[in-house]
Every structure is written in C-alpha cells, then in structure tokens.
Amino acid sequence: MADKKYYITTPLYYVNAKPHIGHAYTNILCDTFARFRRYLGEDVFFMTGTDEHGTKIEKAARDQNMEPKKYVDEMVPHFKDLWEQLGIQYDYFIRTTDEDHKETVRKVLEDLGARGELYKDNYQGWYSVKSETFYAKAELVDGKCPDTGGEVQEIVEENYFFRMSKYQDWLMDYIRKNPDFIQPEIRRNEILGFLKQPLQDLCITRPKERLSWGIPYPSSPEHVIYVWFDALINYVSGVGYKRNEDQFSRYWPADVHVVGKDIVRHHAVYWPIMLKACGVQMPHKVLAHGWWTLAGAKVSKSSGNIVDPIELIRKYGVDAFRYFLLREVTIGYDGAYSEDLLRQRYTSDLANDLGNLWFRVASMLAKYFGAVVPHADTLESEGLIRETYALWEKVREPMMAYDPRSALEAIWAVITSANQYVEENKPWVLAKDPKSKERLALVLATLTECVAHVAVLLVPFLPKTAQSMLAGLKLSSDGVMNADKFSRPLLRKGTQVERGDALFPRMEVEA
Ligand code: MSP
C-alpha cells in the first residue's frame, strides 16, 4: 500500500430532486483531484453519497404519497447513474440511512453526552406551517416566513443542544493559525467575520411529532437528530469511526472536504467544533467552490431553473461537459452557465485545438510512415519537446493548489504550440523532398511524443478522450507518473498508431 493516503469528500446531496449541474460540478472537481492523486501513487479514498433524512426529504416523499424510505431508495439510483455517466471513480458511496452510519451517529452522541457536551433546554422559534420550517426572529421577513411569505407561529419546544459556543475562541484561533484550513481566502474571511458575533449553542434534535424521518436520539425516543448533525458525521463514519479503527486511522483526517460556498459555515464552524468536542483531529482543508448560475440566479432544484447534465452529456459527450466545468471558471468563483459557452469551448478548444492536432498527427503518420512512429535521436533539440517535458510540473503545481483551470490552461498552451509547430514545419512540404526525410521523421516523432504526453496528462480531466488517445498510441495510464518518467519519450519503438474515430466530431449545429 502507498505510504501517502489521500482522503477527499463531496457533500452528501439531498435526494429530494434529481442531481443537476451544481452537484455534477463538485463531483467532477473531486474526481479530477482524486485521479490526479492516484497518478501520484497516493492511496486515494474518494467518498460521495446522499443526505436522506430531515424535513425536506420527508415532505418530498409525502408529496409523492410515498414512505420516506421507499422514496429515498428510488432517488439514490439517479445519483449513482449520473456519477457513472460522468466517469466519477469514487471509492465509497455513503447513504445517511446506512445502518453503519446510523450506528456511528448514535455512538458519537453517546460519547458527546458522556463528555458533558449536550444538554436539554427549551428551544424557541417561529414555525411556518407552509414550509414546515423553524426560523429565528432575524430570519423572518416582515414577520412572515422568508420562504413562502406565509404566517408563522411562535413555538417553544424541548430539545437537545450541543455546547458549541464554548469553542468559539478556540476555533477563531485555529483558523488564524491555519491559513490553509479554509480556501479560498474570501470564505475564510467570511467565517472569521461570522465568528466575531457570539456563537450560539446548536440545537441538535427535533421533536418526533414534528419530524419523524430522522435518526432517533439515543436517550430520548421522542426526538430525532437534526439532519445536519447526522449528515456531517458521514465524513468520519464513512471511514469506520467507532467501528473500524484500522480504516479510520489510515484515512482520517480528511485531506479535503470540497463543498459549495453556501455550506461553508456547516463545514468550517459546526464540523470542526463537533470533532474537537469528540477529541478527533481536524480535517486539513475545507475547499469552497462557487455556484453555477443561470440568468443571474443560482441553479437550484427549489427555484426550478435546472441544467440537466444527462442532456448535455448526450449532446456534447461527457468530456466536453467535464472540460467546460473545469476550464470555464476559477474554483471559488461563480460561473454563468450558458449552452453557447459550452458549445464555443467544444468547437474551439476541443474540436479545433485538441481534436485537430490528434487527427493531423495520426493522419500524417499514416500517410508518410505507414502509421509507425519514426525513430529520431535528436528529439530534445526540438523546442516543442522541451516545452512538453516541462508540462508535468506546470500541471502538478496548480493541481496541488486545487486549481484545475490553470492546469488545463498549461496543457492547452502546449497543444497550441504543437499546432503552431505543424504550421511552421509544414510536414507536407518536407514530404515532397527526399533530402528532408530525416527532418520529417524528427518532426513527426516530436509531435507524436507531444501528443502522447498530453494524453497522459489529460486522464484526470478528460478520462474518456485520454483513453482513446492512449489506446491509439498503445500506451496505458496504469502505474505511477512523475517528473522523471514524464521527461522522457513515452512511446515504445515501432509503435503503430491508430487514429480511430474523431475525438470531438463537428457538431451539426443544434441550438
Ligand atoms: N445535504 C447538504 C450537504 C450535507 S454535507 C454533510 C446539502 N445538499 S444539497 O444537495 O443542497 O447541496 C449539495 C451541494 O451542491 C452543496 O455544496 C451546494 O453548494 C452544491 N450546489 C447546489 N447548487 C449549486 C449550484 N448551482 N452551483 C454549484 N454548486 C451548487 O447542502
């Protein structure tokens, strides 16, 4: 087993609707990071899953006249199916309704109780019957429900609380001393700003008569556990906390929790304090990405402005969708989604730059050398080869800093150089002059090596395309990649290259 482990998580998605572009984005990011780390030879554990308890889900099930358990069982395959179509190579899929998870949640609560971290008290709030949600006074809009505009009633009920407030100073200090804990900076500052106001204790139960779809509170059958408290624990229960100590000590602390910017507070305030109270180490990083928006509004199931990934995969192919999401925005920023932008990326970056390069190189090899890569002793005299060999570090560095966009930009810079190299060297002119045979061999050997290196580096980003290129080059992406292996020729002598079908066929304009 590799010495270095790498544990990466996605949020657990609510199953009250099918997954959309926002959910696909997080899983594509995590998959790209996980695949890159596997390339580095790390022992990767990549976990995703579903958040299945709470009011939202209970209501969605009731709207369909279904039992919650039956409802969630029917929704989960939509997520698994999308991950399969997107080529998401996760190691474990966790559901908060799994018995293992529920067991860990109960044990965590028993432990926190024994440590004196929980107490029972009255909880006061404003309840909206329409949205079936509790609000604090500050959340109301003109004294009405902020979501539906409906009437609210003041309700007092007995609940259990977690002593979160006493860890406020500790957390501020921790965040200050660990500048990389919350990334990007803007979210870190937001959390530090939030922590300037007094932190309240967290109400961690709901009375069963108001919400029955949840994990029962261990010492009180009249209560169920608040859905966020249950869900956050997945990050440790998924690696065996309080059940499989070997697995837990192997993978915990998580290297990174990738989340959307709307749930940073849960991950960078509640979660670290829960862990601290249990005496468990902090995760290394909470990485927050921005939102995909449509006409200026967040793409979301509740507002109904959905962008359906399945439809886009069908139209443009999985890798065009992955490429667009990874390349279009810098992680942390919002991205305005439009199909026009996706189509532009498809045509210019994928079909013209990458697809065309592959097509030209493979076609010229076929035409001038019977598809066999010619031998050339002086590869390294070519500027393009030096640029190609230097690419590993230009991709590794941003990938370690969680910046896949810059990594792709570096790869595309080499693809652009390679296309220019074709134009400058004009192999079709060289081919006409028998005295230029050697030069022609060098030019095509250079180009084929360049394409091979690019294919290897594309595996984490565009796995399907990279695999077709590698298959055509008779190369495999198995095994560990590093700077040393990357700065040498990759192709075996006498390789017969197969061009195969176009990587990105021209689109018959389908608006
Ligand atoms: N169930 C909670 C998370 C619990 S984690 C222990 C939840 N679920 S969610 O389904 O509502 O959202 C899951 C993730 O999807 C969040 O990180 C959220 O930011 C992300 N996205 C939802 N809509 C999004 C966009 N339009 N764009 C990008 N990501 C967005 O919150």
Coordinates of C-alpha atoms and ligand atoms in Angstrom, one line a residue:
M1 CA 0.0 0.0 0.0
A2 CA 1.2 3.5 -0.8
D3 CA 2.7 5.4 2.1
K4 CA 0.8 8.6 1.4
K5 CA -3.0 8.5 1.7
Y6 CA -5.4 11.0 0.3
Y7 CA -9.0 11.2 1.6
I8 CA -11.3 13.5 -0.4
T9 CA -15.0 14.0 0.1
T10 CA -18.0 15.7 -1.6
P11 CA -21.0 16.9 0.3
L12 CA -23.9 14.5 0.7
Y13 CA -26.6 15.5 -1.8
Y14 CA -30.2 15.9 -0.7
V15 CA -32.3 13.4 -2.6
N16 CA -35.4 15.5 -2.8
A17 CA -34.8 16.0 -6.5
K18 CA -32.6 14.6 -9.3
P19 CA -29.0 15.9 -9.4
H20 CA -28.2 19.0 -11.5
I21 CA -25.1 20.8 -12.9
G22 CA -24.1 22.1 -9.4
H23 CA -23.9 18.6 -8.0
A24 CA -22.1 17.4 -11.1
Y25 CA -19.6 20.2 -10.8
T26 CA -18.5 19.2 -7.2
N27 CA -18.2 15.5 -8.2
I28 CA -16.2 16.3 -11.3
L29 CA -13.8 18.5 -9.3
C30 CA -13.3 15.8 -6.7
D31 CA -12.9 13.1 -9.4
T32 CA -10.2 15.1 -11.1
F33 CA -8.3 15.7 -7.9
A34 CA -8.7 12.0 -6.9
R35 CA -7.5 10.8 -10.3
F36 CA -4.5 13.1 -10.2
R37 CA -3.5 11.8 -6.8
R38 CA -3.8 8.2 -8.0
Y39 CA -1.4 9.2 -10.7
L40 CA 1.0 10.4 -8.0
G41 CA 0.8 6.9 -6.4
E42 CA -1.2 8.0 -3.4
D43 CA -3.7 5.7 -1.7
V44 CA -6.8 7.6 -2.5
F45 CA -10.2 7.3 -0.7
F46 CA -12.8 9.3 -2.5
M47 CA -16.2 9.4 -0.9
T48 CA -19.5 10.8 -2.1
G49 CA -23.1 10.0 -1.1
T50 CA -26.6 11.1 -0.2
D51 CA -28.2 13.0 2.6
E52 CA -31.5 11.3 3.2
H53 CA -33.1 12.5 6.4
G54 CA -35.0 15.6 7.5
T55 CA -38.0 17.7 6.7
K56 CA -37.1 18.3 3.0
I57 CA -37.0 14.7 2.2
E58 CA -40.0 13.7 4.3
K59 CA -42.0 16.4 2.5
A60 CA -40.8 15.3 -0.9
A61 CA -41.8 11.7 -0.1
R62 CA -45.2 12.8 1.2
D63 CA -45.8 14.9 -2.0
Q64 CA -45.3 11.6 -3.9
N65 CA -47.5 9.7 -1.5
M66 CA -44.6 7.5 -0.6
E67 CA -42.9 6.2 2.6
P68 CA -39.7 8.2 3.0
K69 CA -37.5 5.0 2.9
K70 CA -39.1 3.9 -0.3
Y71 CA -38.7 7.3 -1.8
V72 CA -35.0 7.7 -1.0
D73 CA -34.4 4.2 -2.3
E74 CA -35.8 5.3 -5.6
M75 CA -33.9 8.5 -5.7
V76 CA -30.4 7.3 -5.0
P77 CA -30.0 5.4 -8.3
H78 CA -30.4 8.8 -10.1
F79 CA -27.2 10.0 -8.4
K80 CA -25.3 6.7 -8.9
D81 CA -26.3 6.7 -12.6
L82 CA -25.1 10.3 -13.2
W83 CA -21.8 9.5 -11.5
E84 CA -21.3 6.6 -13.7
Q85 CA -22.1 8.6 -16.8
L86 CA -19.7 11.3 -15.7
G87 CA -16.9 8.8 -15.1
I88 CA -16.7 9.5 -11.4
Q89 CA -14.4 6.9 -9.8
Y90 CA -15.5 7.1 -6.2
D91 CA -14.3 4.5 -3.7
Y92 CA -17.3 4.6 -1.4
F93 CA -20.9 5.8 -1.7
I94 CA -22.4 6.6 1.7
R95 CA -26.1 7.0 2.5
T96 CA -27.1 8.5 5.8
T97 CA -29.8 5.8 6.0
D98 CA -27.0 3.1 6.1
E99 CA -27.0 1.1 9.3
D100 CA -23.2 1.6 9.7
H101 CA -23.6 5.3 9.5
K102 CA -26.6 5.4 12.0
E103 CA -24.5 3.3 14.4
T104 CA -21.7 5.8 14.3
V105 CA -24.0 8.7 14.8
R106 CA -25.5 7.1 17.9
K107 CA -22.1 6.4 19.3
V108 CA -20.9 10.0 18.6
L109 CA -24.0 11.3 20.5
E110 CA -23.4 8.9 23.4
D111 CA -19.8 10.0 23.6
L112 CA -20.7 13.7 23.5
G113 CA -23.3 13.1 26.2
A114 CA -20.7 11.3 28.4
R115 CA -18.3 14.2 27.9
G116 CA -20.9 16.7 29.1
E117 CA -21.2 18.4 25.7
L118 CA -25.0 18.0 25.4
Y119 CA -27.9 19.4 27.5
K120 CA -31.7 19.6 27.2
D121 CA -33.4 23.0 27.1
N122 CA -36.3 24.9 25.6
Y123 CA -36.0 25.9 22.0
Q124 CA -37.9 28.9 20.9
G125 CA -38.5 29.9 17.3
W126 CA -41.1 30.8 14.7
Y127 CA -42.6 27.9 12.8
S128 CA -44.1 28.2 9.3
V129 CA -46.6 25.5 8.6
K130 CA -46.4 26.1 4.9
S131 CA -42.7 25.5 4.6
E132 CA -42.6 23.3 7.7
T133 CA -39.5 25.0 8.9
F134 CA -38.4 26.8 12.1
Y135 CA -36.9 30.3 11.8
A136 CA -35.1 32.6 14.1
K137 CA -36.6 36.0 14.6
A138 CA -33.9 37.6 12.5
E139 CA -34.7 35.4 9.5
L140 CA -38.3 36.5 9.2
V141 CA -39.2 38.9 6.5
D142 CA -41.8 41.5 7.8
G143 CA -42.7 39.0 10.5
K144 CA -43.6 36.3 7.8
C145 CA -42.0 33.1 6.6
P146 CA -38.9 34.1 4.4
D147 CA -39.5 31.2 2.0
T148 CA -43.3 31.2 1.4
G149 CA -44.4 34.6 2.8
G150 CA -46.9 32.6 5.0
E151 CA -47.9 33.1 8.6
V152 CA -45.5 31.9 11.4
Q153 CA -46.3 30.9 14.9
E154 CA -44.0 31.3 17.9
I155 CA -43.3 27.8 19.3
V156 CA -41.4 26.7 22.3
E157 CA -40.3 23.1 22.5
E158 CA -37.9 20.9 24.4
N159 CA -34.8 19.9 22.5
Y160 CA -31.2 18.8 23.0
F161 CA -28.4 21.2 22.5
F162 CA -24.7 20.9 21.7
R163 CA -22.3 23.2 23.6
M164 CA -20.8 24.8 20.6
S165 CA -20.5 28.3 22.0
K166 CA -17.7 27.4 24.4
Y167 CA -15.4 26.6 21.5
Q168 CA -15.7 29.9 19.7
D169 CA -12.3 31.3 20.8
W170 CA -10.6 28.0 20.1
L171 CA -12.0 27.9 16.6
M172 CA -11.0 31.5 15.8
D173 CA -7.5 30.8 17.0
Y174 CA -7.4 27.6 15.0
I175 CA -8.5 29.3 11.8
R176 CA -6.0 32.1 12.3
K177 CA -3.1 29.7 12.9
N178 CA -4.0 27.5 9.9
P179 CA -4.3 29.8 7.0
D180 CA -4.9 26.9 4.6
F181 CA -7.8 25.4 6.5
I182 CA -10.5 27.3 4.6
Q183 CA -9.9 28.0 1.0
P184 CA -10.3 30.4 -0.8
E185 CA -9.4 33.4 1.3
I186 CA -12.8 35.2 0.8
R187 CA -14.6 32.3 2.6
R188 CA -12.0 32.2 5.3
N189 CA -12.6 35.9 6.0
E190 CA -16.4 35.4 5.9
I191 CA -16.1 32.7 8.6
L192 CA -13.8 34.9 10.7
G193 CA -16.3 37.7 10.3
F194 CA -19.2 35.4 11.4
L195 CA -17.2 34.3 14.4
K196 CA -17.0 37.9 15.7
Q197 CA -20.6 37.7 16.9
P198 CA -21.3 35.4 19.8
L199 CA -21.7 31.8 18.7
Q200 CA -24.9 30.1 19.8
D201 CA -25.1 26.5 21.0
L202 CA -26.5 24.2 18.3
C203 CA -30.0 22.7 18.7
I204 CA -29.4 19.1 17.5
T205 CA -32.8 17.5 17.8
R206 CA -36.4 17.9 16.5
P207 CA -39.4 16.5 18.3
K208 CA -40.6 13.4 16.7
E209 CA -44.2 14.7 16.5
R210 CA -43.0 17.4 14.1
L211 CA -40.4 15.4 12.2
S212 CA -40.3 11.6 12.3
W213 CA -37.9 11.0 9.4
G214 CA -34.6 11.0 11.1
I215 CA -32.2 9.0 13.3
P216 CA -33.8 8.6 16.8
Y217 CA -32.0 10.4 19.6
P218 CA -30.3 7.7 21.6
S219 CA -31.5 8.7 25.1
S220 CA -34.9 10.1 24.1
P221 CA -37.2 8.3 21.7
E222 CA -39.4 11.4 21.4
H223 CA -36.7 13.2 19.4
V224 CA -34.8 12.7 16.2
I225 CA -31.4 14.1 15.3
Y226 CA -31.1 17.3 13.3
V227 CA -30.3 16.4 9.7
W228 CA -27.1 18.5 9.5
F229 CA -25.7 16.9 12.7
D230 CA -26.4 13.5 11.3
A231 CA -25.0 14.3 7.9
L232 CA -21.7 15.9 8.9
I233 CA -20.8 12.8 10.8
N234 CA -20.7 10.9 7.5
Y235 CA -17.1 12.1 6.9
V236 CA -15.9 10.0 9.8
S237 CA -18.5 7.2 9.7
G238 CA -17.6 6.6 6.0
V239 CA -14.1 5.7 7.1
G240 CA -15.1 3.5 10.0
Y241 CA -15.1 5.9 13.0
K242 CA -16.0 4.0 16.2
R243 CA -16.4 0.8 14.1
N244 CA -13.2 0.1 12.2
E245 CA -10.3 1.7 13.9
D246 CA -7.7 0.5 11.4
Q247 CA -9.5 2.1 8.5
F248 CA -10.2 5.2 10.4
S249 CA -6.6 5.7 11.5
R250 CA -5.5 5.0 7.9
Y251 CA -7.6 7.7 6.3
W252 CA -8.6 10.3 8.9
P253 CA -8.0 13.3 9.0
A254 CA -9.6 14.0 5.6
D255 CA -7.3 15.9 3.2
V256 CA -10.1 18.0 1.8
H257 CA -13.8 18.5 2.1
V258 CA -15.0 20.0 -1.1
V259 CA -18.2 22.0 -0.6
G260 CA -20.3 24.8 -2.2
K261 CA -20.0 28.3 -0.8
D262 CA -23.4 28.1 0.8
I263 CA -22.4 25.3 3.2
V264 CA -19.1 26.6 4.4
R265 CA -20.4 27.5 7.8
H266 CA -21.6 24.0 8.5
H267 CA -18.2 22.6 7.5
A268 CA -15.9 25.3 8.9
V269 CA -17.7 26.0 12.1
Y270 CA -20.1 23.2 13.2
W271 CA -18.0 20.4 12.0
P272 CA -14.6 21.4 13.4
I273 CA -16.2 22.0 16.8
M274 CA -18.0 18.7 16.7
L275 CA -14.7 17.0 16.1
K276 CA -12.9 19.0 18.7
A277 CA -15.5 18.1 21.3
C278 CA -15.1 14.4 20.4
G279 CA -11.3 14.7 20.6
V280 CA -10.8 14.0 16.9
Q281 CA -8.2 15.6 14.7
M282 CA -9.2 18.4 12.3
P283 CA -9.6 17.8 8.5
H284 CA -6.8 19.5 6.6
K285 CA -8.9 21.7 4.4
V286 CA -12.4 22.9 3.5
L287 CA -12.4 23.9 -0.1
A288 CA -15.4 26.0 -1.2
H289 CA -16.4 26.4 -4.8
G290 CA -18.9 29.0 -6.2
W291 CA -22.2 28.5 -7.8
W292 CA -23.3 27.8 -11.4
T293 CA -25.9 30.4 -12.2
L294 CA -28.5 30.8 -14.9
A295 CA -29.7 34.3 -15.9
G296 CA -28.0 35.6 -12.7
A297 CA -29.7 33.1 -10.3
K298 CA -28.2 30.0 -8.6
V299 CA -29.1 26.9 -10.5
S300 CA -31.3 25.1 -7.9
K301 CA -34.0 22.5 -7.7
S302 CA -36.2 24.7 -5.5
S303 CA -36.3 27.6 -8.0
G304 CA -36.7 25.1 -10.8
N305 CA -34.0 26.6 -13.1
I306 CA -32.3 23.3 -13.7
V307 CA -29.5 22.5 -16.1
D308 CA -29.7 18.7 -16.7
P309 CA -26.2 17.1 -17.0
I310 CA -27.6 14.0 -18.7
E311 CA -29.0 16.0 -21.5
L312 CA -25.7 17.8 -22.0
I313 CA -23.7 14.6 -21.9
R314 CA -26.0 13.2 -24.6
K315 CA -25.4 16.2 -26.8
Y316 CA -21.8 17.0 -26.3
G317 CA -20.2 13.9 -24.7
V318 CA -19.1 13.5 -21.2
D319 CA -15.6 15.0 -21.6
A320 CA -16.9 18.2 -23.2
F321 CA -19.1 18.7 -20.1
R322 CA -16.2 17.9 -17.7
Y323 CA -13.9 20.2 -19.7
F324 CA -16.3 23.1 -19.7
L325 CA -16.9 23.0 -15.9
L326 CA -13.3 22.7 -15.1
R327 CA -12.0 25.2 -17.6
E328 CA -14.7 27.9 -17.6
V329 CA -14.3 29.2 -14.0
T330 CA -11.6 29.6 -11.4
I331 CA -12.5 27.5 -8.4
G332 CA -14.2 29.6 -5.8
Y333 CA -15.9 31.9 -8.2
D334 CA -19.4 31.7 -9.6
G335 CA -19.9 30.7 -13.2
A336 CA -22.6 31.9 -15.5
Y337 CA -23.8 28.8 -17.3
S338 CA -24.8 29.0 -20.9
E339 CA -25.0 26.4 -23.6
D340 CA -23.5 28.8 -26.1
L341 CA -20.3 29.0 -24.0
L342 CA -20.2 25.2 -23.7
R343 CA -20.6 24.9 -27.5
Q344 CA -17.8 27.5 -28.0
R345 CA -15.5 25.5 -25.8
Y346 CA -16.4 22.4 -27.7
T347 CA -15.6 23.9 -31.1
S348 CA -12.5 25.9 -30.3
D349 CA -10.7 24.1 -27.6
L350 CA -11.8 20.5 -28.1
A351 CA -12.6 20.0 -31.8
N352 CA -10.2 22.6 -33.2
D353 CA -7.2 22.5 -30.9
L354 CA -7.1 19.0 -29.4
G355 CA -9.2 17.0 -31.9
N356 CA -7.5 18.6 -34.9
L357 CA -4.0 18.1 -33.5
W358 CA -4.7 14.4 -32.9
F359 CA -6.2 14.0 -36.3
R360 CA -3.4 15.7 -38.1
V361 CA -0.6 13.9 -36.3
A362 CA -2.2 10.5 -36.7
S363 CA -3.1 11.1 -40.4
M364 CA 0.4 12.3 -41.3
L365 CA 2.0 9.4 -39.6
A366 CA -0.2 7.1 -41.6
K367 CA 0.5 8.9 -44.8
Y368 CA 4.3 9.3 -44.5
F369 CA 5.4 6.4 -42.3
G370 CA 2.7 3.7 -42.6
A371 CA 1.4 4.8 -39.1
V372 CA 4.7 3.7 -37.4
V373 CA 6.3 6.3 -35.2
P374 CA 9.7 7.1 -36.8
H375 CA 12.8 6.9 -34.7
A376 CA 14.6 10.2 -34.0
D377 CA 17.8 10.5 -32.0
T378 CA 17.7 14.3 -31.6
L379 CA 14.2 14.8 -30.1
E380 CA 15.5 17.1 -27.4
S381 CA 16.8 19.5 -29.9
E382 CA 13.2 20.5 -30.6
G383 CA 11.8 23.4 -28.5
L384 CA 8.4 21.7 -28.6
I385 CA 9.7 18.6 -26.8
R386 CA 11.4 20.7 -24.1
E387 CA 8.1 22.5 -23.6
T388 CA 6.3 19.2 -23.5
Y389 CA 8.6 17.7 -20.9
A390 CA 8.2 20.7 -18.7
L391 CA 4.5 20.3 -18.7
W392 CA 4.3 17.9 -15.8
E393 CA 5.4 20.4 -13.3
K394 CA 3.1 23.1 -14.8
V395 CA 0.1 20.8 -14.2
R396 CA 1.2 19.3 -10.9
E397 CA 1.7 22.6 -9.2
P398 CA -1.7 24.0 -9.8
M399 CA -3.3 20.6 -9.1
M400 CA -1.7 20.5 -5.7
A401 CA -3.1 24.0 -5.1
Y402 CA -6.6 22.9 -6.2
D403 CA -6.6 25.0 -9.4
P404 CA -7.6 22.7 -12.2
R405 CA -8.3 25.6 -14.5
S406 CA -4.7 26.7 -14.6
A407 CA -3.6 23.1 -15.1
L408 CA -5.8 22.9 -18.2
E409 CA -4.5 26.2 -19.4
A410 CA -1.0 24.9 -19.2
I411 CA -2.0 21.7 -21.2
W412 CA -3.7 23.9 -23.8
A413 CA -0.6 26.1 -24.2
V414 CA 1.3 23.0 -25.3
I415 CA -1.5 21.9 -27.6
T416 CA -1.4 25.4 -29.2
S417 CA 2.4 25.2 -29.6
A418 CA 2.1 21.8 -31.2
N419 CA -0.4 23.1 -33.7
Q420 CA 1.9 26.0 -34.5
Y421 CA 4.8 23.6 -34.8
V422 CA 2.8 21.8 -37.5
E423 CA 2.2 25.1 -39.4
E424 CA 5.9 26.1 -39.1
N425 CA 7.4 22.8 -40.1
K426 CA 4.9 22.0 -42.9
P427 CA 5.4 18.2 -43.0
W428 CA 3.5 18.1 -46.3
V429 CA 6.3 20.2 -47.9
L430 CA 9.1 18.2 -46.2
A431 CA 7.5 15.0 -47.6
K432 CA 8.0 16.2 -51.1
D433 CA 11.7 16.5 -50.8
P434 CA 13.6 13.2 -50.3
K435 CA 16.5 15.1 -48.7
S436 CA 14.1 16.2 -45.9
K437 CA 13.2 12.6 -44.9
E438 CA 15.2 12.8 -41.7
R439 CA 13.7 16.2 -40.7
L440 CA 10.2 14.9 -41.5
A441 CA 10.9 11.9 -39.2
L442 CA 12.1 14.2 -36.4
V443 CA 9.0 16.5 -36.8
L444 CA 6.6 13.6 -36.6
A445 CA 8.4 11.8 -33.8
T446 CA 8.3 15.1 -31.9
L447 CA 4.6 15.6 -32.5
T448 CA 3.7 12.1 -31.6
E449 CA 5.6 12.3 -28.3
C450 CA 4.0 15.6 -27.6
V451 CA 0.5 14.1 -28.2
A452 CA 1.4 11.1 -26.0
H453 CA 2.4 13.3 -23.1
V454 CA -0.7 15.4 -23.4
A455 CA -2.9 12.3 -23.5
V456 CA -1.3 11.0 -20.3
L457 CA -1.9 14.4 -18.5
L458 CA -5.5 14.5 -19.7
V459 CA -6.5 11.3 -18.0
P460 CA -7.7 13.0 -14.7
F461 CA -9.6 15.7 -16.6
L462 CA -11.0 14.0 -19.7
P463 CA -10.7 10.3 -19.0
K464 CA -12.6 9.0 -21.9
T465 CA -10.8 11.1 -24.6
A466 CA -7.4 10.4 -23.0
Q467 CA -8.1 6.7 -23.0
S468 CA -9.0 6.7 -26.7
M469 CA -5.8 8.6 -27.4
L470 CA -3.7 6.3 -25.3
A471 CA -5.3 3.2 -26.9
G472 CA -4.4 4.7 -30.3
L473 CA -0.8 5.2 -29.1
K474 CA -0.7 1.7 -27.5
L475 CA 0.0 3.2 -24.1
S476 CA -1.6 2.6 -20.7
S477 CA -2.2 5.1 -18.0
D478 CA -1.6 2.5 -15.2
G479 CA 1.2 3.0 -12.8
V480 CA 2.6 6.0 -11.1
M481 CA 3.6 9.1 -13.1
N482 CA 6.3 11.5 -12.0
A483 CA 8.5 14.2 -13.4
D484 CA 11.3 11.8 -14.3
K485 CA 9.1 9.4 -16.3
F486 CA 7.4 12.4 -17.9
S487 CA 10.6 14.0 -19.2
R488 CA 11.5 11.1 -21.5
P489 CA 9.9 9.6 -24.6
L490 CA 6.8 7.5 -23.6
L491 CA 6.2 5.6 -26.8
R492 CA 7.7 2.2 -27.5
K493 CA 9.9 1.8 -30.5
G494 CA 8.0 0.9 -33.7
T495 CA 4.5 1.8 -32.3
Q496 CA 1.8 1.6 -34.9
V497 CA -0.6 4.5 -34.2
E498 CA -4.3 4.1 -34.8
R499 CA -6.2 7.3 -35.4
G500 CA -9.7 5.9 -34.6
D501 CA -12.8 8.0 -34.8
A502 CA -12.7 11.8 -34.4
L503 CA -12.3 12.7 -30.8
F504 CA -14.7 15.6 -31.0
P505 CA -16.8 15.3 -34.1
R506 CA -18.0 18.6 -35.6
M507 CA -21.4 19.4 -34.3
E508 CA -24.3 19.7 -36.7
V509 CA -25.5 23.0 -35.1
E510 CA -28.2 22.0 -32.7
A511 CA -29.2 25.2 -31.0
Ligands
MSP1 N1 -27.2 17.9 2.2 C1 -26.4 19.1 2.3 C2 -25.0 18.8 2.4 C3 -24.6 17.9 3.6 S1 -22.9 17.6 3.6 C4 -22.6 16.8 5.0 C5 -26.7 19.9 1.0 N2 -27.2 19.3 0.0 S2 -27.6 20.0 -1.4 O1 -28.0 18.9 -2.3 O2 -28.5 21.0 -1.2 O3 -26.3 20.7 -2.0 C6 -25.1 19.9 -2.1 C7 -24.0 20.7 -2.7 O4 -24.4 21.1 -4.0 C8 -23.6 22.0 -2.0 O5 -22.2 22.0 -1.9 C9 -24.1 23.1 -2.8 O6 -23.3 24.2 -2.8 C10 -24.0 22.5 -4.2 N3 -24.8 23.2 -5.2 C11 -26.1 23.2 -5.2 N4 -26.4 24.1 -6.2 C12 -25.3 24.6 -6.8 C13 -25.0 25.4 -7.9 N5 -26.0 26.0 -8.7 N6 -23.7 25.5 -8.3 C14 -22.7 24.9 -7.7 N7 -23.0 24.1 -6.6 C15 -24.2 24.1 -6.0 O7 -26.4 21.1 1.1

